[in-house]
Amino acid sequence: MKLFTGLILCSLVLGVHSQWMSFFGEAYEGAKDMWRAYSDMREANYKGADKYFHARGNYDAAQRGPGGAWAAKVISDARENIQRFTGQGQEDSRADQAANEWGRSGKDPNHFRPAGLPDKY
């Protein structure tokens, strides 16, 4: 009976451990997706494309799984809260958050893609 209980306990611990490791892996990869979208936005330097890059970063991260979606939400919320704190515009921040949520929900980020943005992005 003790052996059986020990085996059950070990399998539960290992199962939970692997789920957490998967979550953190997804979060790490999602954070990299967010950074890639930010870097592409800076490189493109294309007027009116910021909502597209917000949606794309959140979309890519959320496609990783729950950990990626969590990372995208945390990063997006932090970025927008910093903008609000520094007074960079409530209206723009709300529009950014709408694009963030659009991407995280799995909707196509190309909805926000401006005409003329190079195909590289």
Coordinates of C-alpha atoms in Angstrom, one line a residue:
M1 CA 0.0 0.0 0.0
K2 CA 2.8 2.4 0.8
L3 CA 4.5 1.6 -2.5
F4 CA 1.3 2.3 -4.4
T5 CA 0.7 5.6 -2.5
G6 CA 4.3 6.6 -3.2
L7 CA 4.0 5.8 -6.9
I8 CA 0.7 7.8 -7.2
L9 CA 2.3 10.8 -5.3
C10 CA 5.4 10.7 -7.5
S11 CA 3.4 10.6 -10.7
L12 CA 1.3 13.5 -9.6
V13 CA 4.3 15.6 -8.6
L14 CA 6.1 14.8 -11.9
G15 CA 2.9 15.5 -13.9
V16 CA 2.4 18.9 -12.2
H17 CA 6.1 19.7 -12.6
S18 CA 6.0 19.0 -16.3
Q19 CA 2.9 21.2 -16.7
W20 CA 4.7 24.1 -15.0
M21 CA 7.8 23.6 -17.1
S22 CA 5.6 23.7 -20.2
F23 CA 3.9 26.9 -19.0
F24 CA 7.2 28.6 -18.3
G25 CA 8.6 27.5 -21.7
E26 CA 5.6 28.9 -23.4
A27 CA 5.9 32.1 -21.5
Y28 CA 9.6 32.4 -22.4
E29 CA 8.9 31.8 -26.1
G30 CA 5.9 34.2 -25.9
A31 CA 8.1 36.9 -24.5
K32 CA 10.5 36.4 -27.4
D33 CA 7.6 36.8 -29.8
M34 CA 6.7 40.1 -28.1
W35 CA 10.3 41.3 -28.4
R36 CA 10.4 40.3 -32.1
A37 CA 7.3 42.2 -32.8
Y38 CA 8.6 45.3 -31.0
S39 CA 12.0 45.0 -32.8
D40 CA 10.2 44.7 -36.2
M41 CA 8.1 47.7 -35.3
R42 CA 11.1 49.8 -34.5
E43 CA 12.9 48.6 -37.7
A44 CA 10.0 49.2 -39.9
N45 CA 9.4 52.7 -38.5
Y46 CA 6.2 52.8 -40.5
K47 CA 3.5 55.4 -39.7
G48 CA 0.3 53.8 -38.5
A49 CA 1.7 50.3 -38.1
D50 CA 1.9 50.1 -34.3
K51 CA -1.5 48.5 -33.8
Y52 CA -0.5 45.8 -36.3
F53 CA 2.7 45.0 -34.4
H54 CA 0.8 45.0 -31.1
A55 CA -1.7 42.5 -32.5
R56 CA 1.0 40.4 -34.1
G57 CA 3.1 40.1 -31.0
N58 CA 0.2 39.1 -28.9
Y59 CA -1.1 36.7 -31.5
D60 CA 2.3 35.0 -31.9
A61 CA 2.8 34.7 -28.2
A62 CA -0.8 33.4 -27.5
Q63 CA -0.3 30.7 -30.2
R64 CA 2.4 29.2 -27.9
G65 CA -0.3 28.2 -25.3
P66 CA -1.5 29.5 -22.0
G67 CA 2.1 30.5 -20.9
G68 CA 2.5 32.6 -24.0
A69 CA -0.9 34.2 -23.7
W70 CA 0.0 35.0 -20.0
A71 CA 3.3 36.6 -21.0
A72 CA 1.7 38.6 -23.7
K73 CA -0.9 40.0 -21.3
V74 CA 1.6 40.8 -18.6
I75 CA 4.0 42.5 -21.1
S76 CA 1.2 44.4 -22.9
D77 CA -0.4 45.6 -19.6
A78 CA 3.0 46.7 -18.3
R79 CA 3.8 48.7 -21.4
E80 CA 0.4 50.4 -21.5
N81 CA 0.5 51.2 -17.8
I82 CA 3.9 52.8 -18.2
Q83 CA 2.5 54.9 -21.1
R84 CA -0.5 56.0 -19.0
F85 CA 1.8 56.9 -16.1
T86 CA 4.1 59.0 -18.3
G87 CA 1.0 60.7 -19.8
Q88 CA 1.5 59.5 -23.4
G89 CA -2.2 59.4 -24.2
Q90 CA -5.2 57.5 -22.8
E91 CA -6.9 57.2 -26.2
D92 CA -3.8 55.7 -27.9
S93 CA -3.4 53.3 -24.9
R94 CA -7.0 52.1 -25.2
A95 CA -6.5 51.5 -29.0
D96 CA -3.3 49.6 -28.3
Q97 CA -5.0 47.4 -25.7
A98 CA -7.8 46.7 -28.2
A99 CA -5.2 45.5 -30.7
N100 CA -3.4 43.5 -28.0
E101 CA -6.7 41.7 -27.0
W102 CA -7.5 41.2 -30.7
G103 CA -4.2 39.3 -31.2
R104 CA -4.4 37.4 -28.0
S105 CA -7.9 36.1 -28.8
G106 CA -6.5 34.4 -32.0
K107 CA -7.9 36.9 -34.5
D108 CA -5.9 37.7 -37.6
P109 CA -3.4 40.6 -36.8
N110 CA -3.5 41.6 -40.5
H111 CA -6.7 43.3 -39.7
F112 CA -4.5 46.2 -38.4
R113 CA -1.9 45.9 -41.1
P114 CA -1.5 49.3 -42.9
A115 CA -1.4 49.4 -46.7
G116 CA 2.1 49.6 -48.0
L117 CA 3.9 48.0 -45.1
P118 CA 6.7 45.9 -46.6
D119 CA 6.0 42.1 -46.8
K120 CA 9.1 41.5 -44.7
Y121 CA 6.8 42.3 -41.7

